[in-house]
């Protein structure tokens, strides 16, 4: 009787593996130079009610504040805040490109639990962000049916560091929901259907498959950060923020600011008791990062420009004129003078 049960269980496992979708290639396409790294995102759909702390642990996110920032939540939010079942949480991680593909840089690492199988880990624990064949490949597992309790497995999350249409982007792994369309996904993430299809090798919108990770390039805000700054590679997508300069500066991205990073002193630094260097713009009286002053026709903004290893915050003054110049009058004087 016991043997029959074992055989039945084995049959179920083998059936599950047989029904699992085949993998086309490991990770997303990444044609950036070898060993290029960048920040990327995946959308984790929690199968059960959980907390941000549990999600942080599952994905090995080093700092809770990074997870909260990716989801535009306060950096002082309690780690025990509830995440509802089926709620999507953006997971930030480091992507590394190698051999034309991008995957998470040796993380997260999952410890095999009792009754786990590779297909279950890929589909249920990590919500289809990977397929079991990829886990099997990167961990050198000969037989997908033979894993041990306590075994450590690298979960190779898909990602990319490539520019898209000549612009920098944050690549986001979006798991396609049943009934979704390319048109709907493109509209939701403000990207063209053609770009989505080209990035994911779809010859037709009908080839879109449910429960498969789709490479979605999220538009990143431009910034005034200097190329020699320690955070020169900072990319923040729409609807998120990032803490930088040793958590002293908070930079947000949104269309409301004309797709340019809006950087201000961070409330996290003050709440954690950290001491931050001066953020005053040189040559501007009482003008600090994120502050704007001006008249009805012009404005001057103190913008964040990066930070150095000497713990110095760099700034720059941006001048903008919003009034068009008046045309000269026939006698050579300004038209405005004629109206006086």
Short mmCIF file of C-alpha atoms in Angstrom, two decimals:
data_model
loop_
_atom_site.label_atom_id
_atom_site.label_comp_id
_atom_site.label_asym_id
_atom_site.label_seq_id
_atom_site.Cartn_x
_atom_site.Cartn_y
_atom_site.Cartn_z
CA UNK A 1 0.00 0.00 0.00
CA UNK A 2 2.82 2.37 0.92
CA UNK A 3 4.56 1.64 -2.36
CA UNK A 4 1.37 2.41 -4.26
CA UNK A 5 1.12 5.80 -2.58
CA UNK A 6 4.74 6.59 -3.43
CA UNK A 7 4.20 5.62 -7.06
CA UNK A 8 1.04 7.69 -7.22
CA UNK A 9 2.84 10.74 -5.83
CA UNK A 10 5.71 10.24 -8.26
CA UNK A 11 3.20 10.07 -11.10
CA UNK A 12 1.68 13.39 -10.05
CA UNK A 13 5.12 15.04 -9.94
CA UNK A 14 6.10 13.69 -13.34
CA UNK A 15 2.78 14.82 -14.80
CA UNK A 16 3.29 18.31 -13.45
CA UNK A 17 6.74 18.49 -14.99
CA UNK A 18 5.43 17.18 -18.30
CA UNK A 19 2.75 19.87 -18.36
CA UNK A 20 5.19 22.68 -17.51
CA UNK A 21 5.82 25.16 -20.32
CA UNK A 22 9.08 24.74 -22.16
CA UNK A 23 11.70 27.43 -21.80
CA UNK A 24 12.87 29.32 -24.90
CA UNK A 25 15.99 30.86 -23.39
CA UNK A 26 17.41 31.68 -20.01
CA UNK A 27 16.51 35.22 -18.89
CA UNK A 28 15.73 38.13 -21.22
CA UNK A 29 17.80 39.22 -24.19
CA UNK A 30 20.65 41.49 -23.09
CA UNK A 31 23.12 42.67 -25.70
CA UNK A 32 24.93 45.05 -23.37
CA UNK A 33 28.69 44.43 -22.93
CA UNK A 34 29.52 41.26 -20.94
CA UNK A 35 29.26 41.59 -17.16
CA UNK A 36 27.22 44.80 -17.42
CA UNK A 37 25.05 45.27 -14.35
CA UNK A 38 22.00 47.43 -13.76
CA UNK A 39 18.90 47.67 -11.62
CA UNK A 40 15.85 45.73 -12.79
CA UNK A 41 12.39 44.80 -11.52
CA UNK A 42 10.06 41.81 -11.46
CA UNK A 43 6.40 41.82 -10.57
CA UNK A 44 5.78 39.26 -7.83
CA UNK A 45 2.14 38.22 -7.39
CA UNK A 46 1.82 36.92 -3.88
CA UNK A 47 -0.26 33.69 -3.79
CA UNK A 48 -1.20 34.27 -0.15
CA UNK A 49 -1.56 37.12 2.30
CA UNK A 50 1.94 38.01 3.47
CA UNK A 51 4.08 40.96 4.61
CA UNK A 52 6.78 43.14 3.06
CA UNK A 53 9.30 41.56 5.42
CA UNK A 54 8.47 38.06 4.17
CA UNK A 55 8.76 39.18 0.55
CA UNK A 56 12.07 40.88 1.32
CA UNK A 57 13.36 37.61 2.79
CA UNK A 58 12.08 35.46 -0.09
CA UNK A 59 13.82 37.59 -2.73
CA UNK A 60 16.89 38.43 -0.67
CA UNK A 61 16.41 42.20 -0.98
CA UNK A 62 19.22 43.64 1.14
CA UNK A 63 17.40 46.76 2.37
CA UNK A 64 13.67 46.95 3.07
CA UNK A 65 13.72 50.62 2.05
CA UNK A 66 14.70 49.57 -1.51
CA UNK A 67 11.65 47.33 -1.72
CA UNK A 68 9.40 50.08 -0.36
CA UNK A 69 10.85 52.65 -2.77
CA UNK A 70 10.18 50.41 -5.79
CA UNK A 71 6.54 50.30 -4.72
CA UNK A 72 6.32 54.03 -3.90
CA UNK A 73 5.68 53.31 -0.24
CA UNK A 74 7.04 55.34 2.66
CA UNK A 75 10.58 54.30 3.67
CA UNK A 76 9.41 54.26 7.29
CA UNK A 77 6.54 51.83 6.61
CA UNK A 78 6.41 48.91 9.04
CA UNK A 79 7.96 45.74 7.59
CA UNK A 80 4.95 43.84 8.95
CA UNK A 81 2.54 45.76 6.73
CA UNK A 82 0.15 43.31 5.07
CA UNK A 83 0.39 42.46 1.37
CA UNK A 84 -2.87 40.98 0.12
CA UNK A 85 -3.10 37.73 -1.81
CA UNK A 86 -2.80 38.32 -5.59
CA UNK A 87 -1.38 41.81 -5.03
CA UNK A 88 1.56 42.64 -7.30
CA UNK A 89 4.74 43.82 -5.57
CA UNK A 90 7.67 45.27 -7.53
CA UNK A 91 10.93 43.56 -6.56
CA UNK A 92 14.20 45.47 -7.23
CA UNK A 93 17.39 43.52 -7.85
CA UNK A 94 20.74 43.65 -9.63
CA UNK A 95 20.73 42.30 -13.17
CA UNK A 96 23.89 40.94 -14.82
CA UNK A 97 24.27 40.43 -18.57
CA UNK A 98 26.32 37.55 -19.94
CA UNK A 99 26.33 35.64 -23.23
CA UNK A 100 23.48 37.72 -24.64
CA UNK A 101 21.07 37.17 -21.75
CA UNK A 102 20.26 38.88 -18.48
CA UNK A 103 19.50 37.23 -15.15
CA UNK A 104 19.56 38.25 -11.49
CA UNK A 105 23.10 38.35 -10.12
CA UNK A 106 23.25 35.06 -8.15
CA UNK A 107 20.12 35.89 -6.18
CA UNK A 108 17.61 35.19 -4.81
CA UNK A 109 18.62 31.93 -3.18
CA UNK A 110 15.79 29.61 -2.15
CA UNK A 111 16.05 26.81 0.42
CA UNK A 112 14.13 23.69 -0.62
CA UNK A 113 11.28 22.80 1.76
CA UNK A 114 9.56 19.48 2.38
CA UNK A 115 7.37 18.37 -0.55
CA UNK A 116 8.89 20.99 -2.88
CA UNK A 117 9.49 20.24 -6.54
CA UNK A 118 11.17 22.44 -9.14
CA UNK A 119 7.93 23.09 -10.99
CA UNK A 120 6.17 24.01 -7.74
CA UNK A 121 9.00 26.36 -6.76
CA UNK A 122 8.91 28.12 -10.15
CA UNK A 123 5.13 28.34 -10.52
CA UNK A 124 3.82 28.65 -6.96
CA UNK A 125 6.62 30.04 -4.80
CA UNK A 126 7.93 32.49 -7.42
CA UNK A 127 4.65 32.96 -9.29
CA UNK A 128 5.86 31.98 -12.79
CA UNK A 129 8.65 34.55 -12.86
CA UNK A 130 10.88 31.66 -13.93
CA UNK A 131 10.33 28.22 -15.42
CA UNK A 132 11.65 25.15 -13.66
CA UNK A 133 14.05 24.33 -16.50
CA UNK A 134 15.96 27.55 -15.82
CA UNK A 135 16.34 26.69 -12.13
CA UNK A 136 17.51 23.23 -13.13
CA UNK A 137 20.03 24.63 -15.64
CA UNK A 138 21.77 27.25 -13.47
CA UNK A 139 21.99 24.92 -10.48
CA UNK A 140 23.42 22.00 -12.46
CA UNK A 141 20.60 19.60 -11.50
CA UNK A 142 20.70 16.47 -13.64
CA UNK A 143 17.29 15.11 -12.68
CA UNK A 144 14.53 17.67 -12.13
CA UNK A 145 12.68 15.18 -9.92
CA UNK A 146 15.57 14.81 -7.48
CA UNK A 147 16.11 17.75 -5.14
CA UNK A 148 16.73 17.58 -1.41
CA UNK A 149 15.20 19.38 1.57
CA UNK A 150 17.61 22.11 2.66
CA UNK A 151 19.24 22.38 -0.78
CA UNK A 152 20.07 25.96 -1.82
CA UNK A 153 18.83 26.97 -5.26
CA UNK A 154 19.66 30.12 -7.21
CA UNK A 155 16.48 31.49 -8.80
CA UNK A 156 17.56 33.21 -12.06
CA UNK A 157 15.08 36.07 -12.42
CA UNK A 158 14.88 37.38 -16.02
CA UNK A 159 16.12 40.89 -16.75
CA UNK A 160 18.01 43.13 -19.18
CA UNK A 161 20.21 46.24 -19.17
CA UNK A 162 19.68 47.19 -22.82
CA UNK A 163 18.53 50.59 -23.99
CA UNK A 164 15.19 50.55 -25.82
CA UNK A 165 14.71 52.64 -28.94
CA UNK A 166 17.83 54.60 -28.00
CA UNK A 167 16.57 55.45 -24.50
CA UNK A 168 17.52 54.13 -21.09
CA UNK A 169 14.86 51.99 -19.47
CA UNK A 170 14.24 49.87 -16.40
CA UNK A 171 13.35 46.37 -17.59
CA UNK A 172 10.41 44.84 -15.74
CA UNK A 173 9.42 41.17 -15.80
CA UNK A 174 5.63 41.12 -15.99
CA UNK A 175 3.82 37.79 -15.61
CA UNK A 176 1.06 37.65 -18.21
CA UNK A 177 -2.38 37.09 -16.69
CA UNK A 178 -4.97 34.82 -18.28
CA UNK A 179 -6.96 36.80 -20.84
CA UNK A 180 -4.40 39.61 -21.19
CA UNK A 181 -3.56 41.09 -24.59
CA UNK A 182 -0.49 42.82 -25.96
CA UNK A 183 -2.60 45.94 -26.51
CA UNK A 184 -3.75 46.01 -22.88
CA UNK A 185 -0.26 45.46 -21.45
CA UNK A 186 1.21 48.12 -23.76
CA UNK A 187 -1.41 50.61 -22.63
CA UNK A 188 -0.96 49.78 -18.93
CA UNK A 189 2.80 50.36 -19.04
CA UNK A 190 2.89 53.19 -21.61
CA UNK A 191 4.93 51.31 -24.18
CA UNK A 192 4.21 50.63 -27.83
CA UNK A 193 2.86 47.25 -28.91
CA UNK A 194 5.66 46.98 -31.49
CA UNK A 195 8.33 47.49 -28.83
CA UNK A 196 6.77 44.81 -26.62
CA UNK A 197 6.54 42.33 -29.45
CA UNK A 198 10.06 43.01 -30.73
CA UNK A 199 11.64 42.69 -27.27
CA UNK A 200 9.88 39.41 -26.59
CA UNK A 201 10.24 37.86 -30.03
CA UNK A 202 6.52 37.80 -30.72
CA UNK A 203 5.74 37.57 -34.44
CA UNK A 204 2.04 38.02 -33.65
CA UNK A 205 0.04 39.32 -30.69
CA UNK A 206 -1.66 35.92 -30.66
CA UNK A 207 1.59 34.32 -29.50
CA UNK A 208 1.27 35.97 -26.08
CA UNK A 209 1.13 33.23 -23.42
CA UNK A 210 -0.39 33.37 -19.95
CA UNK A 211 1.83 32.63 -16.94
CA UNK A 212 4.96 33.68 -18.80
CA UNK A 213 7.30 36.54 -17.87
CA UNK A 214 7.20 39.34 -20.43
CA UNK A 215 10.01 41.90 -20.81
CA UNK A 216 8.38 45.32 -20.33
CA UNK A 217 10.67 48.39 -20.62
CA UNK A 218 9.61 51.06 -18.14
CA UNK A 219 10.49 54.63 -19.09
CA UNK A 220 13.11 56.09 -16.77
CA UNK A 221 13.34 59.76 -15.87
CA UNK A 222 16.22 61.89 -17.10
CA UNK A 223 18.44 63.44 -14.46
CA UNK A 224 21.07 66.13 -13.86
CA UNK A 225 23.45 63.64 -12.21
CA UNK A 226 27.09 64.01 -13.28
CA UNK A 227 28.78 61.12 -15.07
CA UNK A 228 31.46 60.92 -12.38
CA UNK A 229 28.99 60.73 -9.50
CA UNK A 230 28.83 57.55 -7.42
CA UNK A 231 25.20 57.15 -8.49
CA UNK A 232 25.71 58.06 -12.16
CA UNK A 233 23.82 54.91 -13.20
CA UNK A 234 20.74 55.75 -11.11
CA UNK A 235 17.59 54.89 -13.06
CA UNK A 236 14.13 55.42 -11.59
CA UNK A 237 10.99 54.35 -13.48
CA UNK A 238 7.65 56.13 -13.52
CA UNK A 239 5.71 55.85 -10.27
CA UNK A 240 8.70 55.00 -8.08
CA UNK A 241 11.45 56.71 -6.14
CA UNK A 242 14.98 55.88 -5.01
CA UNK A 243 17.02 56.86 -1.98
CA UNK A 244 20.56 57.89 -2.87
CA UNK A 245 23.55 59.81 -1.49
CA UNK A 246 23.65 57.56 1.58
CA UNK A 247 19.87 57.87 1.95
CA UNK A 248 20.09 61.66 2.23
CA UNK A 249 18.31 62.35 -1.07
CA UNK A 250 15.01 61.00 -2.40
CA UNK A 251 14.57 61.10 -6.19
CA UNK A 252 11.09 60.49 -7.65
CA UNK A 253 10.05 59.85 -11.23
CA UNK A 254 6.77 60.85 -12.84
CA UNK A 255 5.29 62.38 -15.96
CA UNK A 256 4.08 65.37 -13.91
CA UNK A 257 7.70 66.59 -13.70
CA UNK A 258 8.24 66.24 -17.44
CA UNK A 259 10.01 62.88 -17.03
CA UNK A 260 12.88 64.48 -15.09
CA UNK A 261 13.96 63.21 -11.67
CA UNK A 262 12.59 65.31 -8.83
CA UNK A 263 15.15 65.07 -6.04
CA UNK A 264 14.63 66.41 -2.53
CA UNK A 265 16.08 65.90 0.95
CA UNK A 266 15.01 62.49 2.23
CA UNK A 267 12.71 62.17 5.20
CA UNK A 268 14.24 58.75 5.84
CA UNK A 269 17.62 60.23 6.74
CA UNK A 270 16.12 62.60 9.31
CA UNK A 271 13.92 59.91 10.84
CA UNK A 272 16.84 57.48 11.18
CA UNK A 273 19.06 60.08 12.82
CA UNK A 274 21.57 60.24 9.96
CA UNK A 275 23.60 63.40 9.40
CA UNK A 276 23.63 64.65 5.82
CA UNK A 277 25.94 67.18 4.14
CA UNK A 278 24.76 70.55 2.86
CA UNK A 279 22.30 70.49 -0.01
CA UNK A 280 22.39 74.20 -0.77
CA UNK A 281 23.07 75.26 -4.34
CA UNK A 282 26.26 77.23 -4.73
CA UNK A 283 25.62 80.83 -5.71
CA UNK A 284 21.97 80.76 -4.69
CA UNK A 285 20.81 82.33 -1.45
CA UNK A 286 18.58 79.98 0.56
CA UNK A 287 18.01 77.67 -2.41
CA UNK A 288 18.33 73.95 -1.64
CA UNK A 289 17.83 70.74 -3.61
CA UNK A 290 14.28 70.58 -4.91
CA UNK A 291 13.58 74.29 -4.32
CA UNK A 292 12.46 76.64 -7.11
CA UNK A 293 12.28 80.42 -7.17
CA UNK A 294 11.45 82.90 -9.93
CA UNK A 295 9.03 85.28 -11.56
CA UNK A 296 6.05 84.86 -13.86
CA UNK A 297 8.41 84.49 -16.84
CA UNK A 298 11.42 82.65 -15.43
CA UNK A 299 12.39 80.18 -12.75
CA UNK A 300 15.55 78.84 -11.13
CA UNK A 301 15.66 75.35 -9.65
CA UNK A 302 18.30 73.82 -7.42
CA UNK A 303 18.77 70.28 -8.78
CA UNK A 304 20.58 67.24 -7.41
CA UNK A 305 23.70 66.38 -9.45
CA UNK A 306 25.14 63.42 -7.52
CA UNK A 307 27.53 62.77 -4.63
CA UNK A 308 31.19 61.94 -4.07
CA UNK A 309 33.24 59.58 -1.94
CA UNK A 310 34.02 62.58 0.29
CA UNK A 311 30.33 62.65 1.24
CA UNK A 312 29.73 65.82 -0.73
CA UNK A 313 26.39 66.35 -2.43
CA UNK A 314 26.67 67.93 -5.87
CA UNK A 315 24.12 70.48 -7.06
CA UNK A 316 23.36 72.49 -10.18
CA UNK A 317 21.20 75.52 -10.92
CA UNK A 318 18.68 75.17 -13.75
CA UNK A 319 17.27 78.35 -15.27
CA UNK A 320 14.10 78.19 -17.33
CA UNK A 321 12.23 80.91 -19.21
CA UNK A 322 8.54 80.46 -19.94
CA UNK A 323 7.81 83.77 -21.72
CA UNK A 324 8.42 84.15 -25.44
CA UNK A 325 10.52 87.10 -26.55
CA UNK A 326 8.46 89.96 -28.00
CA UNK A 327 9.13 90.81 -31.68
CA UNK A 328 10.79 94.16 -32.45
CA UNK A 329 8.59 97.05 -33.61
CA UNK A 330 9.04 98.62 -37.08
CA UNK A 331 11.12 101.49 -35.68
CA UNK A 332 13.48 99.07 -33.98
CA UNK A 333 12.17 99.41 -30.44
CA UNK A 334 10.58 96.51 -28.55
CA UNK A 335 6.86 96.10 -29.07
CA UNK A 336 6.46 96.25 -25.33
CA UNK A 337 7.87 99.78 -25.34
CA UNK A 338 5.24 100.88 -27.85
CA UNK A 339 2.46 99.84 -25.50
CA UNK A 340 3.75 101.98 -22.64
#
